Short mmCIF file of C-alpha atoms and ligand atoms in Angstrom, two decimals:
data_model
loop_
_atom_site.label_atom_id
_atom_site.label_comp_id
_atom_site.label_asym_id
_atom_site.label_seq_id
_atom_site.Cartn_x
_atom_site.Cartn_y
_atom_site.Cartn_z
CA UNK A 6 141.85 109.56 162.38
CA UNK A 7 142.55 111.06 158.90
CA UNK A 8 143.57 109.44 155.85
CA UNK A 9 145.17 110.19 152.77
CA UNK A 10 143.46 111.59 149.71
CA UNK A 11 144.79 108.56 147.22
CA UNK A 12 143.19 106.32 150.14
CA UNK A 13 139.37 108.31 150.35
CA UNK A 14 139.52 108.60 146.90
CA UNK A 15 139.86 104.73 146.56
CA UNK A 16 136.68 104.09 149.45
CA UNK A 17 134.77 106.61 146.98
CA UNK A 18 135.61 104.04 144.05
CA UNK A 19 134.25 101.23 146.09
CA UNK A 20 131.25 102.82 146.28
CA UNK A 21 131.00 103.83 142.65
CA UNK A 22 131.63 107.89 143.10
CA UNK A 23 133.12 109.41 140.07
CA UNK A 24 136.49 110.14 140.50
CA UNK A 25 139.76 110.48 138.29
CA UNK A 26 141.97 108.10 137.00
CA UNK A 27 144.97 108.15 138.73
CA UNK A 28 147.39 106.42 141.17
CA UNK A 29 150.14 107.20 144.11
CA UNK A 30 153.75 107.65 143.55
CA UNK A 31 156.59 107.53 145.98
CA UNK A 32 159.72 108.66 143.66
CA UNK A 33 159.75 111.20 140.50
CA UNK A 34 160.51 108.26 137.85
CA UNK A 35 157.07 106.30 139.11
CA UNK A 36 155.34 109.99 138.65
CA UNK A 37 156.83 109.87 135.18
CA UNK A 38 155.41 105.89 134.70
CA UNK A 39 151.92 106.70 136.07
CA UNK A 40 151.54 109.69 134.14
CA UNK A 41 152.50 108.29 130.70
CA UNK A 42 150.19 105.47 131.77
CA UNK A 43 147.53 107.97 131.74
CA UNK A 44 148.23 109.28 129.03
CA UNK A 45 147.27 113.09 128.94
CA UNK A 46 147.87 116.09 130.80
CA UNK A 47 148.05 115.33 134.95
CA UNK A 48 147.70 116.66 137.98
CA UNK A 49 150.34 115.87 140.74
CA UNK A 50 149.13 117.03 144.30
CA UNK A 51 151.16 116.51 147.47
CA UNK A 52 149.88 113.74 150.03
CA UNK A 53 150.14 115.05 153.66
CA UNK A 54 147.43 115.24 156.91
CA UNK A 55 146.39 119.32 155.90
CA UNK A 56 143.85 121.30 153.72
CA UNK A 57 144.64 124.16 151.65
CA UNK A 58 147.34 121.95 149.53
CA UNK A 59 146.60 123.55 146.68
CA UNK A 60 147.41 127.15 147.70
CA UNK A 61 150.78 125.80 149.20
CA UNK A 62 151.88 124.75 146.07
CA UNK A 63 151.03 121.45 146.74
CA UNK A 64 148.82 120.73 143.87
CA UNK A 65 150.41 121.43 140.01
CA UNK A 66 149.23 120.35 136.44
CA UNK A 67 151.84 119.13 134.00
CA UNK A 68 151.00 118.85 130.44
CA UNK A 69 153.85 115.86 129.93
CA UNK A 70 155.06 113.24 132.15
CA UNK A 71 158.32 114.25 131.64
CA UNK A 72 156.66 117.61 132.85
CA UNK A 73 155.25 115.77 135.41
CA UNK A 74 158.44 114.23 136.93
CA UNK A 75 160.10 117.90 137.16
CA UNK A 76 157.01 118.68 139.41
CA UNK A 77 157.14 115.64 140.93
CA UNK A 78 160.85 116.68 142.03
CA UNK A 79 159.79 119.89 143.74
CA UNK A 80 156.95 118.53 145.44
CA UNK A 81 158.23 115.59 147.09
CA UNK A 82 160.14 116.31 149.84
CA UNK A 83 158.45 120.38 150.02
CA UNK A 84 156.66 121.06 153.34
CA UNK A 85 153.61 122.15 154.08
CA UNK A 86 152.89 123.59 156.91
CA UNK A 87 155.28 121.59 159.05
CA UNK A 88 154.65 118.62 157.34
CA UNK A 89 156.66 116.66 154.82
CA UNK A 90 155.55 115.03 151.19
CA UNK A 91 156.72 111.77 151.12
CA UNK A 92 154.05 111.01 148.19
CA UNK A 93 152.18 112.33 146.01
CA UNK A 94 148.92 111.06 143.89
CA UNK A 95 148.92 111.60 140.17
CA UNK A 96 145.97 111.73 138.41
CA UNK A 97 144.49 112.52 134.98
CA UNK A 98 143.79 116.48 134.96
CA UNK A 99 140.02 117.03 134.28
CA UNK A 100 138.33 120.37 132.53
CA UNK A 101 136.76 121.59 135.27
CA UNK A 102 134.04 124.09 134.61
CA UNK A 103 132.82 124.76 138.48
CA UNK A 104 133.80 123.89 142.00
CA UNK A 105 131.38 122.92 144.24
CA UNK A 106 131.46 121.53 147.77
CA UNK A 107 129.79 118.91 149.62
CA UNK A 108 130.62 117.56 153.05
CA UNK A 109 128.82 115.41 155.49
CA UNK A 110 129.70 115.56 159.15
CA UNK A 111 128.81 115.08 162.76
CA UNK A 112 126.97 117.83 163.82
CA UNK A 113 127.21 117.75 167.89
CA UNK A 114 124.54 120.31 168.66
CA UNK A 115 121.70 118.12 167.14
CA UNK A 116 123.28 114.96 167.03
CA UNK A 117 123.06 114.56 163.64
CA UNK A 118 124.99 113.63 160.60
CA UNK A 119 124.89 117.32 158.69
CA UNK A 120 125.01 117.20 155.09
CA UNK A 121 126.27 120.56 153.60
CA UNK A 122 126.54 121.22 149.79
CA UNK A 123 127.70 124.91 148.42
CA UNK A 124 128.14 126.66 144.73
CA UNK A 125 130.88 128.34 145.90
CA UNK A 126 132.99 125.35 146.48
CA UNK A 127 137.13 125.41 145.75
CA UNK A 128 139.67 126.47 147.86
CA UNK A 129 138.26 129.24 149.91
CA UNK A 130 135.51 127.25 151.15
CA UNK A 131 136.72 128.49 154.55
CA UNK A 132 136.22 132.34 153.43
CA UNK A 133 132.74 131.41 152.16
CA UNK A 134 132.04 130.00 155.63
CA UNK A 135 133.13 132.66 157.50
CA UNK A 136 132.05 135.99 155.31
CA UNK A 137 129.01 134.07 153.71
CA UNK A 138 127.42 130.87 155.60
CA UNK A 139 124.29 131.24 153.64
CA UNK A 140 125.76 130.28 150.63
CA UNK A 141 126.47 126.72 152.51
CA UNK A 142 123.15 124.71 152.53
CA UNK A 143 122.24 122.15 155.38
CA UNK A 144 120.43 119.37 155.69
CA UNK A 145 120.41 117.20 158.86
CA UNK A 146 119.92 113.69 158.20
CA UNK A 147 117.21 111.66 160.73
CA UNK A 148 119.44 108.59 161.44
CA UNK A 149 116.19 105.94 161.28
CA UNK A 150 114.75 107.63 158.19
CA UNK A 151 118.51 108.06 156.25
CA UNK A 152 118.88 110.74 153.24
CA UNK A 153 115.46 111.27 151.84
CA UNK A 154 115.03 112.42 148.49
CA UNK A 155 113.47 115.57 148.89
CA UNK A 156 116.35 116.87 151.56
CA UNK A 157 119.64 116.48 149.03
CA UNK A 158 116.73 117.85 145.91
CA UNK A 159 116.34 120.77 147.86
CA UNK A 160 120.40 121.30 148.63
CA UNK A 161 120.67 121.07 144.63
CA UNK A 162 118.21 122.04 143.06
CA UNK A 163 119.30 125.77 142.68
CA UNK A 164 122.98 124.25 140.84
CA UNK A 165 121.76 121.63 138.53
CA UNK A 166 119.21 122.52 136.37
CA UNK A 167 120.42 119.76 133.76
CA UNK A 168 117.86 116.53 135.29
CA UNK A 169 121.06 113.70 134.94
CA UNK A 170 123.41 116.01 136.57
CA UNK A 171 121.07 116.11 139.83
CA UNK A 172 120.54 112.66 139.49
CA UNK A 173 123.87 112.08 139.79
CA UNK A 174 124.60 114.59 142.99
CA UNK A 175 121.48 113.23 144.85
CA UNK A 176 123.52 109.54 144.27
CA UNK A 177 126.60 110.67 145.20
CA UNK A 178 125.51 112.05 148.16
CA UNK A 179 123.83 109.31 149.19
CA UNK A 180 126.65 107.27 148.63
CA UNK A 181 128.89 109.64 150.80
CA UNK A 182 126.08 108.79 153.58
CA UNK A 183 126.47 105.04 153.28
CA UNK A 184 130.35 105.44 153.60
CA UNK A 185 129.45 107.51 156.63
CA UNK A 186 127.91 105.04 158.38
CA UNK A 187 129.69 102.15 157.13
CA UNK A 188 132.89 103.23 158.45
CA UNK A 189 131.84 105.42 161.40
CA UNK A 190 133.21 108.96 160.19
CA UNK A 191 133.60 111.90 161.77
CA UNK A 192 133.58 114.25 158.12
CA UNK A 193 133.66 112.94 154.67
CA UNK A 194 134.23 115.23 152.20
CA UNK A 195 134.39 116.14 148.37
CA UNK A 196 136.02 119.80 147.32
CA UNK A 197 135.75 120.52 144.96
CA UNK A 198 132.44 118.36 143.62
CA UNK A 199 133.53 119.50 140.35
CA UNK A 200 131.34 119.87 137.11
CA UNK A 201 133.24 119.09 133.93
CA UNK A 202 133.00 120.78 130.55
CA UNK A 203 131.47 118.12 129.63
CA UNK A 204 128.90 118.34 132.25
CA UNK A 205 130.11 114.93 134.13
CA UNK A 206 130.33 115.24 137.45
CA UNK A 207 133.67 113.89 139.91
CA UNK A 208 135.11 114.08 143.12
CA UNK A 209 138.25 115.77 142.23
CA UNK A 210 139.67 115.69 146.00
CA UNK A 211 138.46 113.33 148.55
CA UNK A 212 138.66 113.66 152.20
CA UNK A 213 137.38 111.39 155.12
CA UNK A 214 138.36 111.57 159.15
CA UNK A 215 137.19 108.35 161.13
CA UNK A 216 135.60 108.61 164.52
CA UNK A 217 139.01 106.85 166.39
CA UNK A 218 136.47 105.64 169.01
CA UNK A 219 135.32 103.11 166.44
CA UNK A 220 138.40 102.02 165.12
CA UNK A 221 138.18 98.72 167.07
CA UNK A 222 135.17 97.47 164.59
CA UNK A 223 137.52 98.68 161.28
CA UNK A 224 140.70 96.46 161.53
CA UNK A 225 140.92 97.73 157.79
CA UNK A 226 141.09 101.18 158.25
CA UNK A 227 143.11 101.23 161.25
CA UNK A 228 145.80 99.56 158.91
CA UNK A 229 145.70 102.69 156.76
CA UNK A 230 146.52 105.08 159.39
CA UNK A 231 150.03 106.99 158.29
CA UNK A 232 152.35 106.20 161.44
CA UNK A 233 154.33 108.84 159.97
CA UNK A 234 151.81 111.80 160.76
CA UNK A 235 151.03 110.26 164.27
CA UNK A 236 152.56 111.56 167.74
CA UNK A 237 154.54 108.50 168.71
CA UNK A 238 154.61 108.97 172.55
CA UNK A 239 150.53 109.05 171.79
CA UNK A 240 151.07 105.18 170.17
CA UNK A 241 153.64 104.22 172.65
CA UNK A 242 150.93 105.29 174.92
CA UNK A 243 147.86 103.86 173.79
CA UNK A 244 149.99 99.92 173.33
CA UNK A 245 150.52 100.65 177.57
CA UNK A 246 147.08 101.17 178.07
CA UNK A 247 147.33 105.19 178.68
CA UNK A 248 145.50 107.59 177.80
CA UNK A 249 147.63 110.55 176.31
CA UNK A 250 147.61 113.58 174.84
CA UNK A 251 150.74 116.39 174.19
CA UNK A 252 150.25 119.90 175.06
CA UNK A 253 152.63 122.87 175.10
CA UNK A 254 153.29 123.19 179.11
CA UNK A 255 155.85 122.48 181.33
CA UNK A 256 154.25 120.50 184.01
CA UNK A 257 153.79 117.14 183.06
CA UNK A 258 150.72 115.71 184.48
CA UNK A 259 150.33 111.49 185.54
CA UNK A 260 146.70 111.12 186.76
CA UNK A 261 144.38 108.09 187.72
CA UNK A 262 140.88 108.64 185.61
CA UNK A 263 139.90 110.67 182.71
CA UNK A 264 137.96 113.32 185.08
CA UNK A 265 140.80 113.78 187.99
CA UNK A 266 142.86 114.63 185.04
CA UNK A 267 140.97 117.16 183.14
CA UNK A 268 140.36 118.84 186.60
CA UNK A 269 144.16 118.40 187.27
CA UNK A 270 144.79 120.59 184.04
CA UNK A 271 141.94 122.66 184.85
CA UNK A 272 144.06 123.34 188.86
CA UNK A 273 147.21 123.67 186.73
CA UNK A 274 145.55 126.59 184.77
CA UNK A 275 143.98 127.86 187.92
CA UNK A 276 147.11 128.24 189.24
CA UNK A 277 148.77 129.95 186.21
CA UNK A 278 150.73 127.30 185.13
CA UNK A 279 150.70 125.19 181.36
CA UNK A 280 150.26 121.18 181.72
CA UNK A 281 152.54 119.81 179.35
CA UNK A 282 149.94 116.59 178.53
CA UNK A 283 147.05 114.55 179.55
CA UNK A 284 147.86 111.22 180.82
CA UNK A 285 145.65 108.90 182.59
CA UNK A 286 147.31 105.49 183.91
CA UNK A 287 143.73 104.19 184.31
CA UNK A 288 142.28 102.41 186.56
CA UNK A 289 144.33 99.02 187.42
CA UNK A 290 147.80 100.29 187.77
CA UNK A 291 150.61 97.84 187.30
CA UNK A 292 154.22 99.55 188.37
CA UNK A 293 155.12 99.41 184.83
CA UNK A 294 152.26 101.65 183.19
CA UNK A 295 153.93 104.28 185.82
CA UNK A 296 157.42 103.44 184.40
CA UNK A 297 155.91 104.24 180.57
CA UNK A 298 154.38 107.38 181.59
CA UNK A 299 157.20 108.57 183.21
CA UNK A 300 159.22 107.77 180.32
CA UNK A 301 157.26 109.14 177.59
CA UNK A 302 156.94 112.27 179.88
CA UNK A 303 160.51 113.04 179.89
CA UNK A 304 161.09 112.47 176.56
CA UNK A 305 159.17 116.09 175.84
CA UNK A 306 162.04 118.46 176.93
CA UNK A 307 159.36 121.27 178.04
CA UNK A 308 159.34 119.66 181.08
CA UNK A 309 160.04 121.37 184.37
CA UNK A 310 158.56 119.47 186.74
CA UNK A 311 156.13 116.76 187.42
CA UNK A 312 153.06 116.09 188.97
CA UNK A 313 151.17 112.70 190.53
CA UNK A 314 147.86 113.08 191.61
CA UNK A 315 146.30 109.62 192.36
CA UNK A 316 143.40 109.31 194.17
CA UNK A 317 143.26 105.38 194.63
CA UNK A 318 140.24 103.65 193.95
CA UNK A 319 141.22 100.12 191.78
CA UNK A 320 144.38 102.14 191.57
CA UNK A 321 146.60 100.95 194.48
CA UNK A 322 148.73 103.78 195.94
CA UNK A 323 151.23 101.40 196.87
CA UNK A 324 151.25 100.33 193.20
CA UNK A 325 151.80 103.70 192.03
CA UNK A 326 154.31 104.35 194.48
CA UNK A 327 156.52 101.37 193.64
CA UNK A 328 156.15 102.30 189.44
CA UNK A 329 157.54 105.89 190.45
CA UNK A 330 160.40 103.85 192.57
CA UNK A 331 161.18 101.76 189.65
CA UNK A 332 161.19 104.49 187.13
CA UNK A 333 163.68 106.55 189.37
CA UNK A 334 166.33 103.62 189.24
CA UNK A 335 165.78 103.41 185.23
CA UNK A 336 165.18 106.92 184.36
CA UNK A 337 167.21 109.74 185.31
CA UNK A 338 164.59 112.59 186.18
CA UNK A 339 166.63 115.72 187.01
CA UNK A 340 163.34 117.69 188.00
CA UNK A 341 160.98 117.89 191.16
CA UNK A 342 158.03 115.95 191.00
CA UNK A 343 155.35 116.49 193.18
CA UNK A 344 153.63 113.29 194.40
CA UNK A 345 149.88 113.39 196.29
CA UNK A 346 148.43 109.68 197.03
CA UNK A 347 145.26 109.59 198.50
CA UNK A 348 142.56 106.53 198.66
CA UNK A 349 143.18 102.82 198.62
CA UNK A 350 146.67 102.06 200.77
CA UNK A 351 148.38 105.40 200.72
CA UNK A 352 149.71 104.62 203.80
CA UNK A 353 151.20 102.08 202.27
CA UNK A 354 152.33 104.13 199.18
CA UNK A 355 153.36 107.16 201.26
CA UNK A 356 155.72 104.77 203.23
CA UNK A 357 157.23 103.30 200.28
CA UNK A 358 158.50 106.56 199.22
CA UNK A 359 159.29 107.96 202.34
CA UNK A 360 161.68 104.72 203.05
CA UNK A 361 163.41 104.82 199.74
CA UNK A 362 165.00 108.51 200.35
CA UNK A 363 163.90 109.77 196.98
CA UNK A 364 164.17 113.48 196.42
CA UNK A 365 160.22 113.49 196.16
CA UNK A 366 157.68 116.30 197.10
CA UNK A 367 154.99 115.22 198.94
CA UNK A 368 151.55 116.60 199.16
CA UNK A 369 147.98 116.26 201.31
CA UNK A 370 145.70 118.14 198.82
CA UNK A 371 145.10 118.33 195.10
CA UNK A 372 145.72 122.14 195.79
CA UNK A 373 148.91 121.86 197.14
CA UNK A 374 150.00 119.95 194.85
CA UNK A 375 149.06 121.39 192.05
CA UNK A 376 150.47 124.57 193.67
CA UNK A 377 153.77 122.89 194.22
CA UNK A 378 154.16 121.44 190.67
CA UNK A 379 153.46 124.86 189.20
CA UNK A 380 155.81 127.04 191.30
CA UNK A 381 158.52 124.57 190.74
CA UNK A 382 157.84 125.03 186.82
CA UNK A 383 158.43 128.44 187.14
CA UNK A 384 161.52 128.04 189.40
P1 GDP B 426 143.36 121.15 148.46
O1 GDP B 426 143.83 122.54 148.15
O2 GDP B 426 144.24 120.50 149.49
O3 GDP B 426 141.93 121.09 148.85
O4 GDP B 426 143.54 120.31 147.11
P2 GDP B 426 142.51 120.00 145.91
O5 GDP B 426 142.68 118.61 145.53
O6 GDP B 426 141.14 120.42 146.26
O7 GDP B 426 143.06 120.90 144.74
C1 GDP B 426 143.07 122.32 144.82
C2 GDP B 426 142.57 122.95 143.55
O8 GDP B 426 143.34 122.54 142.43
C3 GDP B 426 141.14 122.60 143.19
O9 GDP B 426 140.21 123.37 143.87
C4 GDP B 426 141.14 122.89 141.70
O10 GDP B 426 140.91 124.27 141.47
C5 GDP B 426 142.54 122.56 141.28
N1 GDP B 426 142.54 121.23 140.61
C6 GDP B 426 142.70 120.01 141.18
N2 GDP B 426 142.59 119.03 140.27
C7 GDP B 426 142.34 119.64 139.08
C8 GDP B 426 142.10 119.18 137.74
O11 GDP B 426 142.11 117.98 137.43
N3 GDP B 426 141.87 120.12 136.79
C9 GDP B 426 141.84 121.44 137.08
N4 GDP B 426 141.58 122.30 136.09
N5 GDP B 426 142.05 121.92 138.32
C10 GDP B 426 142.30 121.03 139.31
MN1 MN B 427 140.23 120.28 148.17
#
C-alpha cells in the first residue's frame, strides 16, 4: 500500500528525520495561506501514487505565495501519468547543494531488509540503476543483529567527509530502519537525501509502501490509504471476502483457492487466451460471494465470456451452483459462461443448473473448460 508524500514525510517527523517545513493544500487560496505562513520562497509538488513528479511538472518553486497560488492553479487538477492532483504539499524551498539517495527495502533473494544509499541521487536514480549499479551501495541488514554501525559507515563514508554530517546519515538511516520495522514496509525511501548549502542534511521527498499483508496490525495506516487511487471492484472485493485482482483480458475467471486460480490463468494463457482478473471465492462459499463476483466481473466491459472452475473441497458445488442461479435472476449476463464443478456434491450442483434451463456451458475437465471459455472470447 503506498502513501502520500505529505503523509511519509510526517512518519519521518515522528521519528525526528530532518525534513522541511511545510504542509498540504487542497485549493490555490490555502497554497497562498501556507506559503505566506512560511514565509520564504516554496516549493509546491503535486500529491499522486507515481515517481518521477518532478520531471512531469509536478514539482515547481515559487518565490511568492502569490507566485505560489498561480502554480498552485496549474498543478492541481494536471495529470500525471493517468492520475489526477487533487493536492498538493507546500513546503519551504531549501538550497540544496547535492542529491543523494537512500532507500531501504525488502530484498526477496536473501530475505533481507536491503539498505541502499547513492551520490548520484535526484531524479534519474532509475538511469543510475540501470547504466551504473555500482554507484548504488548495499548493505543487507541481519534482522537479529539490526543496522550496525560499521555497515551504514561504510555506505557513507566516501560522501561525508564533514564527521556531523555522517553522524547525522548513519542516524537517519537508522531511523528509516526502525520505521521499517515498526510499520512493516515493503520500501521506505528518501530522494533526494539532500545536503544543504549550509551543510544540514533533510529528506526533501519522502516515500514509504506498506507490506498490505500486515495491514491488519496498523489500524492507523490503513486509515491513510487514498480510496481515491485504489481499484474499487478490488475493495468491493476484499469487504466480500474475495480475493481479486484486474487484468487486461477478456475471460473473466471465478475460481475456488489461490492455486486453482493461478493455474486457471496459467490454462487460459496456455490456450492463447487473456484472463481478465484473478478472483478466488475462497474456501466456504455462501451463494452470495458468487453473486459479488459475478457482479464486479461484469462491471469490466472487456469481458467476453466467463469461466467457473470449482473444484469443491469446503466449497459446496451445490453452493456455487445456486450463487450463479441467483446472480442470473439479478444480473443480466449477455455472454457464455463456461461452468466445470467437480468435488464435494457436484451432482448436486450439476443438477441445479441443469433443472433451471440456464443458457450455461458445461464442462468435465479444467481443459475443456478452459478451452471453451477461451474460444468463446474470441467468438
Ligand atoms: P519526484 O520527482 O516525484 O521524486 O519529486 P521530488 O520531491 O524528489 O522532487 C524532484 C526534484 O525537485 C528534486 O530532485 C529536486 O531537484 C527538486 N526539489 C525539490 N524540492 C526542492 C527544494 O526545496 N529546493 C530545490 N532547490 N530543489 C528542490
Ligand atoms: Mn523524489
Amino acid at each position: 500500500m503506498k502513501i502520500h508524500e505529505h503523509q511519509a514525510k510526517e512518519i519521518f517527523e515522528q521519528y525526528n528525520i530532518p525534513t522541511p517545513q511545510g504542509k498540504v493544500a487542497y485549493t490555490p487560496d490555502e497554497v497562498y495561506q501556507i506559503a505566506k505562513e512560511i514565509g520564504k520562497k516554496v516549493v509546491v509538488k503535486a500529491q499522486v501514487h507515481v515517481g518521477g513528479r518532478g520531471k512531469a511538472g509536478g514539482v515547481k518553486l515559487a518565490d511568492t505565495a502569490d507566485q505560489a497560488k498561480e502554480i498552485a492553479k496549474q498543478i492541481l487538477g494536471m495529470d500525471i501519468k493517468g492520475l489526477t492532483v487533487k493536492k498538493v504539499l507546500v513546503v519551504e524551498a531549501v538550497d540544496i547543494k547535492k542529491e543523494l539517495y537512500v532507500g531501504l527495502i525488502m530484498d526477496r533473494g536473501p530475505k533481507k531488509v536491503t539498505i541502499m544509499v547513492s551520490e548520484a541521487g535526484g531524479v534519474d536514480i532509475e538511469e543510475v540503476a540501470a547504466k551504473t549499479p555500482e554507484k548504488i551501495l548495499k548493505a543487507q541488514v541481519d534482522p537479529l543483529l539490526g543496522v550496525k554501525g560499521f555497515q551504514v559507515r561504510r555506505l557513507f563514508e566516501n560522501i561525508f567527509k564533514e564527521k556531523d554530517q555522517l553522524k547525522t546519515a548513519l542516524s537517519v538511516t537508522e531511523k528509516l530502519y526502525q520505521i521499517f520495522m515498526d510499520k512493516d514496509c515493503s520500501l521506505v525511501e528518501i530522494n533526494p537525501f539532500a545536503v544543504l548549502g549550509d551543510g544540514r542534511l533533510i529528506a526533501a521527498d519522502a516515500k514509504i509502501t506498506f507490506d498490505e499483508n500486515a495491514l491488519g496490525r496498523h489500524p492507523d495506516i490503513e486509515k491513510l490509504m487514498d480510496m481515491d487511487s485504489v481499484d474499487p471492484n478490488e475493495v468491493i472485493a476484499n469487504k466480500y471476502g474475495l480475493s481479486f485482482v484486474q487484468l487486461d483480458g477478456n475471460v473473466g475467471c471465478i475460481v475456488n483457492g489461490a492455486g486453482l486460480a493461478m493455474a486457471t490463468m496459467d490454462g487460459v494463457k496456455l490456450y492463447n487466451g487473456e484472463p481478465a482478473n484473478f478472483l478466488d471465492v475462497g474456501g466456504s462459499s455462501n451463494p452470495q460471494k458468487v453473486v459479488k463476483a459475478l457482479e464486479i466481473i461484469m462491471s469490466n466491459k472487456n469481458i467476453k465470456s466467463i469461466l467457473f472452475n470449482i473444484f469443491g473441497g469446503i466449497t459446496r458445488c451445490d453452493d456455487i451452483a445456486n450463487g450463479i442461479l441467483e446472480a442470473l435472476n439479478k444480473i443480466n449476463i449477455p455472454i457464455p459462461i463456461i461452468v466445470r464443478l467437480t468435488g464435494t456434491n457436484e451432482a448436486a450442483g450439476r443438477e441445479i443448473l441443469k433443472k433451471s434451463g440456464k443458457d450455461l456451458i458445461p464442462a468435465e475437465t479444467m481443459n475443456e473448460a478452459v478451452k471453451l471459455a477461451v474460444e468463446q472470447a474470441k467468438s
